[in-house]
Structure formats: C-alpha cells, structure tokens
Tab-separated table of C-alpha atoms and ligand atoms in Angstrom:
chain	number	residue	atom	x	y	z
A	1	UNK	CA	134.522	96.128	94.025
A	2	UNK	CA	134.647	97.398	97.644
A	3	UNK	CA	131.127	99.370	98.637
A	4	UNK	CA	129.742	100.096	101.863
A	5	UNK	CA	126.056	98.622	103.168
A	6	UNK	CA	124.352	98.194	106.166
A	7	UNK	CA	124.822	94.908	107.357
A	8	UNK	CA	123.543	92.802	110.908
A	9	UNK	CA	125.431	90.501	112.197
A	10	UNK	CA	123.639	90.389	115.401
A	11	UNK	CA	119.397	90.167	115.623
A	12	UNK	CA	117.573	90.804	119.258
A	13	UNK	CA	120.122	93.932	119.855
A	14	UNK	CA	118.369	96.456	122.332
A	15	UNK	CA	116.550	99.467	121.376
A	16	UNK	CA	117.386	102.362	121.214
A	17	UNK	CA	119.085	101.224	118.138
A	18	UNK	CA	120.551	104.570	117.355
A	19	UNK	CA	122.763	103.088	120.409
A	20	UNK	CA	122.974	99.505	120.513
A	21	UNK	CA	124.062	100.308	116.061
A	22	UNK	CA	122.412	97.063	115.114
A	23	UNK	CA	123.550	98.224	111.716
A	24	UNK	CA	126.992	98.706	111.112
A	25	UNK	CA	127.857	100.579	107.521
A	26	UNK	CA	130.902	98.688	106.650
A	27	UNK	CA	133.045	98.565	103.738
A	28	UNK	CA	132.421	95.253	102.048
A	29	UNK	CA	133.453	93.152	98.454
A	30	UNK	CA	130.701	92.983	95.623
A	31	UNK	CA	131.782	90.261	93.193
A	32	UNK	CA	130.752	91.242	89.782
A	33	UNK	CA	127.300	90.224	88.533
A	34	UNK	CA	126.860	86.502	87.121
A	35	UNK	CA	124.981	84.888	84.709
A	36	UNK	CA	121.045	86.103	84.821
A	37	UNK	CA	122.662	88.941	86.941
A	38	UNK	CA	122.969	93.001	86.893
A	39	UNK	CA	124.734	95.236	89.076
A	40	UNK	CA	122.949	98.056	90.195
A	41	UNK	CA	124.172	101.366	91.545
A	42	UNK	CA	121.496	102.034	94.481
A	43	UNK	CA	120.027	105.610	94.833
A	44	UNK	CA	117.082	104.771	96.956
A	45	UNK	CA	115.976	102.169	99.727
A	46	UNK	CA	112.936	102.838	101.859
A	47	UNK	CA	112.954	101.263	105.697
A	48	UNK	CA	110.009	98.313	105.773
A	49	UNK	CA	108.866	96.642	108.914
A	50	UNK	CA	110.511	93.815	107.189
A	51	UNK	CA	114.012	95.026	107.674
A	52	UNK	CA	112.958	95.904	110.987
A	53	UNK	CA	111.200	92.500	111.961
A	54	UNK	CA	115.370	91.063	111.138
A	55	UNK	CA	117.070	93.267	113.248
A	56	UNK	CA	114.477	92.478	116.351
A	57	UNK	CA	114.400	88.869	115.757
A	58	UNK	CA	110.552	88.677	114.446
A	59	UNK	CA	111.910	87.423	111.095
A	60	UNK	CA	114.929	85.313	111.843
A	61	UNK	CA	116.984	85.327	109.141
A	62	UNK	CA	120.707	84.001	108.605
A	63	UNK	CA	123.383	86.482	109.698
A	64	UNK	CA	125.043	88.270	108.640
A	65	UNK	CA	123.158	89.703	106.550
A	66	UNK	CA	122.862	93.219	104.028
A	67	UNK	CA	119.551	94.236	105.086
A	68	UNK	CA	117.184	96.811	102.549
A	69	UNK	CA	114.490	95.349	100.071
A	70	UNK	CA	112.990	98.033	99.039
A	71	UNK	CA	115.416	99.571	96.268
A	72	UNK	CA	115.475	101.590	93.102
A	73	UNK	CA	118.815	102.369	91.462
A	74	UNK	CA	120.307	102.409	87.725
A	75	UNK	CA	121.899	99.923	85.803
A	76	UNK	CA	125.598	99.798	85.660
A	77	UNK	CA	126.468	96.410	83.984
A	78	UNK	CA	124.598	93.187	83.147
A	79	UNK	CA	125.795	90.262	83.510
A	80	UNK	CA	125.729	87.367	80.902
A	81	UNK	CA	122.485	86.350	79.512
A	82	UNK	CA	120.732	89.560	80.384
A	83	UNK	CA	119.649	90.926	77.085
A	84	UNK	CA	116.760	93.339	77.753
A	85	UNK	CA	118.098	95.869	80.403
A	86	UNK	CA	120.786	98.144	79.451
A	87	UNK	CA	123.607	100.356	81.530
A	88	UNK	CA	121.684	103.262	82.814
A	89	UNK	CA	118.043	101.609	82.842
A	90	UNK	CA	116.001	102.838	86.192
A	91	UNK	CA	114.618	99.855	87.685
A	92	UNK	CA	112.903	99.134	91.312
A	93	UNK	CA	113.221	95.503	93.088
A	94	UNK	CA	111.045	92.597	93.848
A	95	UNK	CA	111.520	91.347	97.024
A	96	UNK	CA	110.592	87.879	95.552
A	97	UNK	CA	112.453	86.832	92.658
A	98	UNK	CA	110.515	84.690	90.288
A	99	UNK	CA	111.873	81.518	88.214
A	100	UNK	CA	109.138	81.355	85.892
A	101	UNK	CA	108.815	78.124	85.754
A	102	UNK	CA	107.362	76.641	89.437
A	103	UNK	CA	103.690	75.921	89.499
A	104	UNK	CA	102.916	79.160	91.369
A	105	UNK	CA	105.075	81.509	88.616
A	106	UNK	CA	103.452	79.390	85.869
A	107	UNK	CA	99.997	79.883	87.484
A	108	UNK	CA	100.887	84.065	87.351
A	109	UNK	CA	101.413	84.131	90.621
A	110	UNK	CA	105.699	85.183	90.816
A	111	UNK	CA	105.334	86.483	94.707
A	112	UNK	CA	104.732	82.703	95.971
A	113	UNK	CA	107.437	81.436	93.355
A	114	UNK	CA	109.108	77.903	94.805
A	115	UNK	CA	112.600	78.454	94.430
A	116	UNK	CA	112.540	82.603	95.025
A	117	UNK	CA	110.694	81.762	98.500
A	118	UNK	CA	113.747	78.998	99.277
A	119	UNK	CA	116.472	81.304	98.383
A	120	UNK	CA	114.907	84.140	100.325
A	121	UNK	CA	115.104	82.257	103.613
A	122	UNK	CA	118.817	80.979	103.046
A	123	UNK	CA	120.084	84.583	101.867
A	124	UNK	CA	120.915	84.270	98.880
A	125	UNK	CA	120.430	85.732	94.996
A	126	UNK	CA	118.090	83.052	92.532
A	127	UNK	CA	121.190	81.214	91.704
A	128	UNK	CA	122.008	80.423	95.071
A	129	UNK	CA	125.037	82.423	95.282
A	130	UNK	CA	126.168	85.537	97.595
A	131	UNK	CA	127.790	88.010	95.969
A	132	UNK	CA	128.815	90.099	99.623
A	133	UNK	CA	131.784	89.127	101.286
A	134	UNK	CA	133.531	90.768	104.304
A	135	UNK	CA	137.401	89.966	104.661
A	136	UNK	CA	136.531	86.004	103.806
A	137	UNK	CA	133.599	85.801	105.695
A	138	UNK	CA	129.958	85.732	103.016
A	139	UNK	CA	127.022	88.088	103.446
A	140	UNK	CA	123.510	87.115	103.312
A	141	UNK	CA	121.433	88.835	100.745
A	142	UNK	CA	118.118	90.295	102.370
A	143	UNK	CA	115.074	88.787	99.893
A	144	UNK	CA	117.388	88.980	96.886
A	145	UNK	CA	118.341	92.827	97.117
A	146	UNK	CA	120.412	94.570	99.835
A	147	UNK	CA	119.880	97.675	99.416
A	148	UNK	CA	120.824	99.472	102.048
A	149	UNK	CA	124.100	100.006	100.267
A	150	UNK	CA	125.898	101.464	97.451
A	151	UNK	CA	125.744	99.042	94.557
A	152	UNK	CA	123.908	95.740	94.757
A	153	UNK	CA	124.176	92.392	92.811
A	154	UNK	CA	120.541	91.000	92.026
A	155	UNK	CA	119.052	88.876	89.995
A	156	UNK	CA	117.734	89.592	86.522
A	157	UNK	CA	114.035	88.015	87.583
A	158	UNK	CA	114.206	90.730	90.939
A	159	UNK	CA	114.011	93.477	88.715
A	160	UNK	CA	111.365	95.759	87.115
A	161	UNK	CA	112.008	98.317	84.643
A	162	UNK	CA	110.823	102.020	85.512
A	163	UNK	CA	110.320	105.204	84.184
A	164	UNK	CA	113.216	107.534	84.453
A	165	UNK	CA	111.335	110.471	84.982
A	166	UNK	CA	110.205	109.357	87.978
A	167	UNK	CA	112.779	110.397	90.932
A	168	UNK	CA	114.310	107.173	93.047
A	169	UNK	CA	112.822	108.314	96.338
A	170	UNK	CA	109.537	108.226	95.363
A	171	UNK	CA	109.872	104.891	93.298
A	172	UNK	CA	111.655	103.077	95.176
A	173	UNK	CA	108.643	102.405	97.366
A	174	UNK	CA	106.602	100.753	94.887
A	175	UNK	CA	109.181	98.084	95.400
A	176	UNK	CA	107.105	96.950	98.933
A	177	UNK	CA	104.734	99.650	100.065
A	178	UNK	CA	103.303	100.079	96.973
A	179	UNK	CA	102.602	96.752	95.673
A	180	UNK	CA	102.241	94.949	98.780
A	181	UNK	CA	99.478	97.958	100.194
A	182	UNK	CA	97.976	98.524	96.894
A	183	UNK	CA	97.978	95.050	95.620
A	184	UNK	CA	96.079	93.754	98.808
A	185	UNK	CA	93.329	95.741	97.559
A	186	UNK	CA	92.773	96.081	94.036
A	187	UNK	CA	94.632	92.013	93.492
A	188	UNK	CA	93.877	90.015	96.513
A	189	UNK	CA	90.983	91.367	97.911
A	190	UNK	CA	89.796	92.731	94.114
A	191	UNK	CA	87.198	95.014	96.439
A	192	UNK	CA	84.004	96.433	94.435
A	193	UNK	CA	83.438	99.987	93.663
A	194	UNK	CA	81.190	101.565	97.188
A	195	UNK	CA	82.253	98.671	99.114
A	196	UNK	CA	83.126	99.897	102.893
A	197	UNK	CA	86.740	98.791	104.002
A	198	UNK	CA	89.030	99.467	107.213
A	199	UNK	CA	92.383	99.189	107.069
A	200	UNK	CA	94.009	98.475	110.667
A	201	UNK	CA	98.098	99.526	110.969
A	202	UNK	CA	98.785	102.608	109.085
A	203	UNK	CA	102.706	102.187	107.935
A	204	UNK	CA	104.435	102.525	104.269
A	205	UNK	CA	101.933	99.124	103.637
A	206	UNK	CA	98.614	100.245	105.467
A	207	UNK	CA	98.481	104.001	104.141
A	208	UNK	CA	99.050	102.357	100.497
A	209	UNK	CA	96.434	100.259	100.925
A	210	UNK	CA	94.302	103.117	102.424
A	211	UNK	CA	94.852	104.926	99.371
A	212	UNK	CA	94.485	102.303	96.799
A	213	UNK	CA	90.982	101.894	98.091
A	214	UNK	CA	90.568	105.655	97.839
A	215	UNK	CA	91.544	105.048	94.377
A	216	UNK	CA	89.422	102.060	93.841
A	217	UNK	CA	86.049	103.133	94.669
A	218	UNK	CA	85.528	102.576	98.282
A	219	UNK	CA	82.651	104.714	99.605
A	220	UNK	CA	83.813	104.245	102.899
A	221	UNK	CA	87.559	104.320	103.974
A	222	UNK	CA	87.982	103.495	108.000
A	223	UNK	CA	91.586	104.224	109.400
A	224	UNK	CA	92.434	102.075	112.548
A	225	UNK	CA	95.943	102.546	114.170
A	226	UNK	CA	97.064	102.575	117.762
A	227	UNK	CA	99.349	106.307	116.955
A	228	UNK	CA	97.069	109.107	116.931
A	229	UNK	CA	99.082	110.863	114.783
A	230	UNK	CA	99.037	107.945	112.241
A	231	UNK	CA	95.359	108.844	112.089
A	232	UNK	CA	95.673	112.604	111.876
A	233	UNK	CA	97.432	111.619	108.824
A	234	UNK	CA	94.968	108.854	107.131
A	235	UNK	CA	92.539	111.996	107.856
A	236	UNK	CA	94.304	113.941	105.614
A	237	UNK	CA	94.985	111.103	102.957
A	238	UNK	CA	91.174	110.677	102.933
A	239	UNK	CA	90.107	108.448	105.740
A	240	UNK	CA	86.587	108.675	106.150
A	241	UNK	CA	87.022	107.902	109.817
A	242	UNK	CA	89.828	106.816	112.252
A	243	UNK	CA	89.371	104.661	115.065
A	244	UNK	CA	91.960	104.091	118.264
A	245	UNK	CA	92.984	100.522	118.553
A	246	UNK	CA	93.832	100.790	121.574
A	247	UNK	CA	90.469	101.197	122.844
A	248	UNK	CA	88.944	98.435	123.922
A	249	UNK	CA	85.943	98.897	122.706
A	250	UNK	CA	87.391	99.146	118.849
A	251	UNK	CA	85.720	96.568	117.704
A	252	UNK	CA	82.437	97.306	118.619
A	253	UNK	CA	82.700	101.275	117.541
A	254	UNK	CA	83.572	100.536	114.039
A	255	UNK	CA	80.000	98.105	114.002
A	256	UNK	CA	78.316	100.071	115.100
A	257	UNK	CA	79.595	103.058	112.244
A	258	UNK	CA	79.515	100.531	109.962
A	259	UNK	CA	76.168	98.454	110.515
A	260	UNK	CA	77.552	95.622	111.528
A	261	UNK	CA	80.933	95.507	109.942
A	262	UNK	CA	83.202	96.465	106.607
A	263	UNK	CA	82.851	94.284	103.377
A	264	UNK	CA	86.766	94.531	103.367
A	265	UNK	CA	88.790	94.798	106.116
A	266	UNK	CA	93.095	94.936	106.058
A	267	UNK	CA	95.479	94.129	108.009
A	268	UNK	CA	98.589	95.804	107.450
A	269	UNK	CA	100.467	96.302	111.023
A	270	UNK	CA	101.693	92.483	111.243
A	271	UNK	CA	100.500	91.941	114.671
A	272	UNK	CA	97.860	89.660	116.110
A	273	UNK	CA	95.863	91.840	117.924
A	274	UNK	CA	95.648	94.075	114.892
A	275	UNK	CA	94.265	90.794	113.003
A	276	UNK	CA	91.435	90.287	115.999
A	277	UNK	CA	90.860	93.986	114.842
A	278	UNK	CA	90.763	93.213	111.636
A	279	UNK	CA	88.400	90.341	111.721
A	280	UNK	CA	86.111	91.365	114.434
A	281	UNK	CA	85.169	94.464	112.199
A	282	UNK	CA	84.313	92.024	108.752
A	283	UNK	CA	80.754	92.114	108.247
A	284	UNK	CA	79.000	88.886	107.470
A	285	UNK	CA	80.165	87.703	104.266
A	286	UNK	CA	83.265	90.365	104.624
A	287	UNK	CA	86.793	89.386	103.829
A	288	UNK	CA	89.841	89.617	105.807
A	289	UNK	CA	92.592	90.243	103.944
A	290	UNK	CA	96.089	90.167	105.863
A	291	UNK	CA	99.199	91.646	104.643
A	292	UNK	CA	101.506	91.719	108.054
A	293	UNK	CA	104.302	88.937	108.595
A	294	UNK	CA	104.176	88.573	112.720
A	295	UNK	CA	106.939	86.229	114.336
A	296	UNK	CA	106.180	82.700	112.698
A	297	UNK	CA	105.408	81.305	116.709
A	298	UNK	CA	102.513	83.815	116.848
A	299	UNK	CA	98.950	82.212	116.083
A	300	UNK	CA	95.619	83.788	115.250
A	301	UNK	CA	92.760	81.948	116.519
A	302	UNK	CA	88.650	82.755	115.661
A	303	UNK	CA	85.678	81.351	116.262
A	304	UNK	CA	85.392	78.510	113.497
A	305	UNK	CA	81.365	79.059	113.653
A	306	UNK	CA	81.881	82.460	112.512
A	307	UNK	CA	83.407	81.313	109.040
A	308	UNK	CA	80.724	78.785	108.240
A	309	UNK	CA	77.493	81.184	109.437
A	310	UNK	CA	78.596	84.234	108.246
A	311	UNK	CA	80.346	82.979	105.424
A	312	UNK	CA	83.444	84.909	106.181
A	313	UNK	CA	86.649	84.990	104.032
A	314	UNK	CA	89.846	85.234	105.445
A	315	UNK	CA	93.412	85.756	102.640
A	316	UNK	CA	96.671	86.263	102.946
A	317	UNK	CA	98.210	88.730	100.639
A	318	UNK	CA	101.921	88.639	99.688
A	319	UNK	CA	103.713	91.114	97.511
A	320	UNK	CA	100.124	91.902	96.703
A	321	UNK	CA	99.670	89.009	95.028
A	322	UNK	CA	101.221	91.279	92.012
A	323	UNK	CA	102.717	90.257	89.340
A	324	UNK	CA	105.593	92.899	89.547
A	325	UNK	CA	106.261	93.591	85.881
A	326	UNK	CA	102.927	94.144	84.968
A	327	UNK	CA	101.379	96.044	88.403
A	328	UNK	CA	104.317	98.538	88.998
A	329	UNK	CA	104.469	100.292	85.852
A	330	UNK	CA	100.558	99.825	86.401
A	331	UNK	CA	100.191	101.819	89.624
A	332	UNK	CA	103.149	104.332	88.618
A	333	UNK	CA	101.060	105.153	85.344
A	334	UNK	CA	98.260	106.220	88.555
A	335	UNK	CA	100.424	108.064	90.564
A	336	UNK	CA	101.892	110.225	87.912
A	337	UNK	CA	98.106	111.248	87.023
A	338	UNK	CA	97.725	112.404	90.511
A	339	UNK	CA	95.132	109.123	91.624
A	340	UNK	CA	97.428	107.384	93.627
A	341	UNK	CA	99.782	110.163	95.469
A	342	UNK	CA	101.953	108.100	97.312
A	343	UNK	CA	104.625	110.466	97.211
A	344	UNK	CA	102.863	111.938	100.427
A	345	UNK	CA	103.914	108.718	102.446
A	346	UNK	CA	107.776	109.818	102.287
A	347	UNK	CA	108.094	111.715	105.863
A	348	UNK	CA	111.866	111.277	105.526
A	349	UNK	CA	114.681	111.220	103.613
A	350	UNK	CA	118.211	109.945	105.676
A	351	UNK	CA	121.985	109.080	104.967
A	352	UNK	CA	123.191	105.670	105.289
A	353	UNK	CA	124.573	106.596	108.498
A	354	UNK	CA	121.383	107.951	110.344
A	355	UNK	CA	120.019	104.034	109.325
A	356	UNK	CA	119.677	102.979	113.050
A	357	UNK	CA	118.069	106.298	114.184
A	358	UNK	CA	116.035	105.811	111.255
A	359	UNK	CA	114.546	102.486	112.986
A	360	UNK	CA	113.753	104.122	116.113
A	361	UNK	CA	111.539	105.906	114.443
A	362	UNK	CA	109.988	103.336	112.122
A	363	UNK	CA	109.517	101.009	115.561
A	364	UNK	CA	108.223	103.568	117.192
A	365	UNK	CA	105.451	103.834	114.673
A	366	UNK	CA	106.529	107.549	113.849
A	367	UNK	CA	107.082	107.003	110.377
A	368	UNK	CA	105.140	106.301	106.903
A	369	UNK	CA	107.908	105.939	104.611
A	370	UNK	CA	111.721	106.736	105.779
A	371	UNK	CA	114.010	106.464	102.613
A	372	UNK	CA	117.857	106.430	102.498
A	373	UNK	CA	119.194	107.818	99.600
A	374	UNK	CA	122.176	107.394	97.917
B	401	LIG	N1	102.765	90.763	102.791
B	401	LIG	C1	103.821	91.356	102.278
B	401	LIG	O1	104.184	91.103	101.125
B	401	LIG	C2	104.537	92.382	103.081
B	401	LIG	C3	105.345	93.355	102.481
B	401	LIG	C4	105.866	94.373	103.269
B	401	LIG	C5	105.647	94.398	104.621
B	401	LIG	N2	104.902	93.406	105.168
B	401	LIG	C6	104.571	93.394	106.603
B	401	LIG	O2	103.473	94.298	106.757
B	401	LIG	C7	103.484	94.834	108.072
B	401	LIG	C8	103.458	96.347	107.988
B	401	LIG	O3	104.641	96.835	107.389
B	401	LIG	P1	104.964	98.413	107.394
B	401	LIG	O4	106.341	98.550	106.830
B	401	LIG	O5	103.842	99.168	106.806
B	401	LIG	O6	105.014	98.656	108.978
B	401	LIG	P2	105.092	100.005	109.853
B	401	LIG	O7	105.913	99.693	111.044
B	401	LIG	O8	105.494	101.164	108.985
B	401	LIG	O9	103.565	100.244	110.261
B	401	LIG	C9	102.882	99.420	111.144
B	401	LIG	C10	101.736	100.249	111.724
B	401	LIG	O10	100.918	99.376	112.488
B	401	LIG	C11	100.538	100.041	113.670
B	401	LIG	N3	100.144	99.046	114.665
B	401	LIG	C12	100.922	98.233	115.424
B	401	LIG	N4	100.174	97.438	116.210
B	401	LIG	C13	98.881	97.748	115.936
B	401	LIG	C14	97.624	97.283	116.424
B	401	LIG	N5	97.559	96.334	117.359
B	401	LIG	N6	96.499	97.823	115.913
B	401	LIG	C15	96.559	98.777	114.962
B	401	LIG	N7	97.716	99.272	114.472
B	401	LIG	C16	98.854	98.763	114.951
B	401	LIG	C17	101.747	100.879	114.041
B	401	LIG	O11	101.413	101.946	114.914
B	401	LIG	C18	102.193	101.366	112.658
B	401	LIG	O12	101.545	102.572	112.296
B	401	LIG	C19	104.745	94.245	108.730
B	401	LIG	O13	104.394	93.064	109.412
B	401	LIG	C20	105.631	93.911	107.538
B	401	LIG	O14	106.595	92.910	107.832
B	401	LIG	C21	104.337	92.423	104.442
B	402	LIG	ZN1	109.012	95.476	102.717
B	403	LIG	ZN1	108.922	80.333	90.284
C-alpha cells in the first residue's frame, strides 16, 4: 500500500532544520505484514532525542531510513502466526523488539535482547526484513517501528497491548519517555522510599524520571537542566529544587543542599558533561544511573579511587530495564489514578509536515514531549 512517512536520507544536514528539511514526508510502499507481523495504522508518534541524535549524526544509523519510535496506533491486520491481537486493538511500541529466547530475554531482561539489538542497528523488523520501499530503493526501519508515518509494519514482539480508553497522544509516550524515564527509577535504580535523587537533563526522559521518583517516594527531588525554563517547569511538576548546569559551580551547590550528595542521581540529557553532573552530585555510596545515548566516540572518565572509597555505583539503564508488557500497562494503571500525570509533558501536538520545525524545537531544548498525530 502507498503511505507517506518521514524519512532521512541524509544525517549531519544543518540546522535550522525547518530549512535544511532533513525530513522529507514522501509517499512510500508498505508491503503487507509477514509472518510474526501486524500492520498498524499510526495515530501518534512523540519526537525523542533518539530520532534527533539520527538526523544530526550522534546515532549513525543506515540511510535511508523512516525515522519515529515512539508510536501508538490500532491494529488493522495481523499477519500469520499472530493469534492474540486483533483488528482494532490499541497498542504502543517497543523500541527493542524481544525474541524471547537470547540469554538476556530469557533472563527477563527483553530491552538488551541479542537479536532485537542486531536488527536495530541494520534497520530492519525482527525477521530481518524491510517492509518500506521507495520506487525500488528499501527503507530502513528506525528500532523496529517508523512511526513517523501513516501505517507501519512491526513486529509482533515490538508491540504492547493498551487500553483504549486512553487517547494515542498521551500513550504513545509510554512507548520511550515513559518507560525509559520511569523505569530508570523504580527498575534500574529500584530507589528507596525518602531517598534524595537529582535528575540532570529535563526532556520527555528526564521529567519522567523526575516524576516517577515523585511517585516513588523520594523526599527530595533536585531538577538540574541547563534551560531555565526546563526548570520553571520541574518546579511545577514537583521539583524540590532546580539547579543551573551551566554554572560552574553546579556541582558543588547541589552538596552542599544535599550534605554531601544525592543517594540517586540520573542522567537523562545524553551528554557527558551532564554525566560529570550527574556523578559529581552521588553521595558516597550513591548510584549513578544513566539513561542518555551520547555519540558512541564520546567517553566518560572518573576518578577510579572514587568507586572503590566511596563505594559508588554507576548503571546504565536502557528501555528502563522494563519488561514492556508487564511495566506499561503497569505505569498506565498510575497515570490514570492521577500518580503519575505524564500527560503534562505533551507541550505540543504537530502535523507530519511541521516534523522538521518540530526538531528545532526539541534541539533547542524547548520541548518536553512534541507529538505528531495522525
Ligand atoms: N536509555 C534509553 O533507553 C533511552 C530512551 C530514550 C532516549 N534516550 C536518550 O536519553 C537522552 C534524553 O532524551 P530526551 O528525548 O529526553 O531528550 P531531550 O532533548 O528532550 O532533553 C534533553 C534535556 O537535557 C538538557 N541538557 C543538555 N545538556 C545538558 C547538560 N550538560 N546538563 C544538564 N542538562 C542538559 C536539555 O536542555 C534538555 O532539556 C538522549 O540521549 C536520548 O537519546 C535513551
Ligand atoms: Zn526514544
Ligand atoms: Zn531476545
């Protein structure tokens, strides 16, 4: 079927993007879904820093490519094989499909499964195929979704059942924001009720994780961003205090607030400095959790002393570390009682067409949550 997506064929263009059009909507061929497979209609795809960190080159990816990850939509036909989702199911995506059967899925942990990590980085669904095609030329997938368009092809094992009642906008973003923000906390980090945590880079994935600490008992909640308006706004999420990154003297003010550091501190803006932040501001016997996904030449260096004498933690936390059947109905069951409002990180909803403009504003650290809908 012909549909139109977003697609790059070019990463490194200059911003502003709304001119350079890194994305170009084009009118492309969806083959029909596969074994294992389920064609979705798409009705809502938030813009992650991942998307962006393809178009600027951070995460070089093969081209082109049909960027978008973070999708909700509504069955329209399963392919063969698929015998437990039905033709207008609501479901969000995984950015990770899962096998369940490598070590990691076996071990309950689907967001480092073997072959979904492999057929992220070549573009294509779990079976190895690409269903996007453009006059003869194939597509890339972007991590198993794409969906920045109108329909998508995925992968049985990329999707997760929803609620209905729930509108697409506002669950579309426990796709990424959700469970990557949320999960940091409450699965990797597992932090204890009245611990003190900071979370440093308040995006879609920081301000989740700022309010699934809220949510999970942290009697201190310490905003860190370089925007000032980013900390206006974790303010009136429930920051307990905000602190300017780009003062040099960061580190030492958050200490000093904190007696000598937070038992838990995040980072969520996928830049090094932001990870200096972050681990200059752990306590002794603190944990640094890190969520962001810099350019894989970029290296983090600390003092190894400071590991072994303060018996420091540092953890990387992808997707969470959820398990996404079981933690998005989980955190949606929260956020319909009101505990985890995370419909307050949607500052915009866009067309298709304003997706470039749209990523302006996302690098210019304006936005929490921009969502296209469809
Ligand atoms: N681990 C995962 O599974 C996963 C999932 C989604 C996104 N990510 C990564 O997480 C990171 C954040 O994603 P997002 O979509 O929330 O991004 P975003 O662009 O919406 O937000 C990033 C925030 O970090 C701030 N920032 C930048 N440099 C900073 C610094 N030095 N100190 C403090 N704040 C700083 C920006 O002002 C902005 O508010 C990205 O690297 C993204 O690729 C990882
Ligand atoms: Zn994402
Ligand atoms: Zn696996």
């Amino acid at each position: 079927m012909k549909i139109r997506a977003a697609v790059l064929h070019d990463m490194e263009l200059p911003k502003p993007y709304a001119e350079s059009k890194p994305l170009k909507i084009e009118t492309v061929e969806l083959d029909p879904p596969q074994y294992g497979e389920v064609l979705l209609k798409i009705k809502a795809a938030g813009l992650c820093h991942s998307d962006l960190s393809v178009i600027n080159g951070s995460r070089p990816r093969p081209m082109p490519m049909a960027l978008g990850h973070e999708a909700a939509g509504e069955v329209v036909e399963v392919g063969e094989g698929v015998t437990d989702l039905k033709p207008g199911d609501h479901v969000v995506c995984s950015f990770v499909p899962s096998c369940g059967h490598c070590l990691p899925c076996q071990e309950g942990r689907p967001a480092l499964c073997e072959p979904g990590a492999a057929v992220n980085n070549e573009g294509t669904l779990l079976s190895g195929e690409r269903r996007l095609h453009l006059n003869d030329a194939v597509i890339h997938h972007h991590l198993g979704v794409s969906g920045f368009a109108e329909y998508a092809v995925v992968a049985r094992n990329s999707l997760v059942k929803v609620d209905p009642e729930i509108p697409f906008d506002k669950v579309a973003i426990f796709g990424c924001a959700v469970m990557t923000g949320v999960g940091a906390v409450v699965n990797t980090a597992r932090i204890q009720y009245g611990s003190t945590v900071a979370v440093v880079g308040l995006g879609g994935v920081g301000l989740s994780a700022l309010l699934g600490a809220i949510g999970a008992g942290a009697s201190r909640v310490i905003a860190v961003d370089i925007n000032p308006g980013k900390l206006e706004f974790a303010k009136e999420l429930g920051a307990t205090d905000t602190f300017d990154s780009r003062n040099s003297d960061v580190i030492s003010l958050v200490r000093s607030a904190t007696h000598g550091g937070v038992d838990y501190a995040f980072e969520t803006a996928g830049a090094v400095p932001a990870m200096e932040v972050a681990y200059g501001i752990t306590r002794r016997g603190g944990t640094t959790v890190t969520t962001g996904l810099p350019h894989p030449t970029h290296q983090f260096s600390f003092p190894q002393v400071s590991l072994t004498a303060e018996e420091r933690t540092i953890k990387g936390s992808y997707v969470g570390s959820c398990v996404p059947a079981r933690d998005i109905p989980r955190f949606i069951e929260l956020y319909k009682q009101g505990r985890l409002p995370v419909e307050r990180l949607l500052t915009d909803k866009i067309s298709l067409e304003q997706i470039n403009e749209g990523f302006d504003r996302l690098a210019r650290g304006e936005a929490s949550r921009i969502v296209v809908t469809l």
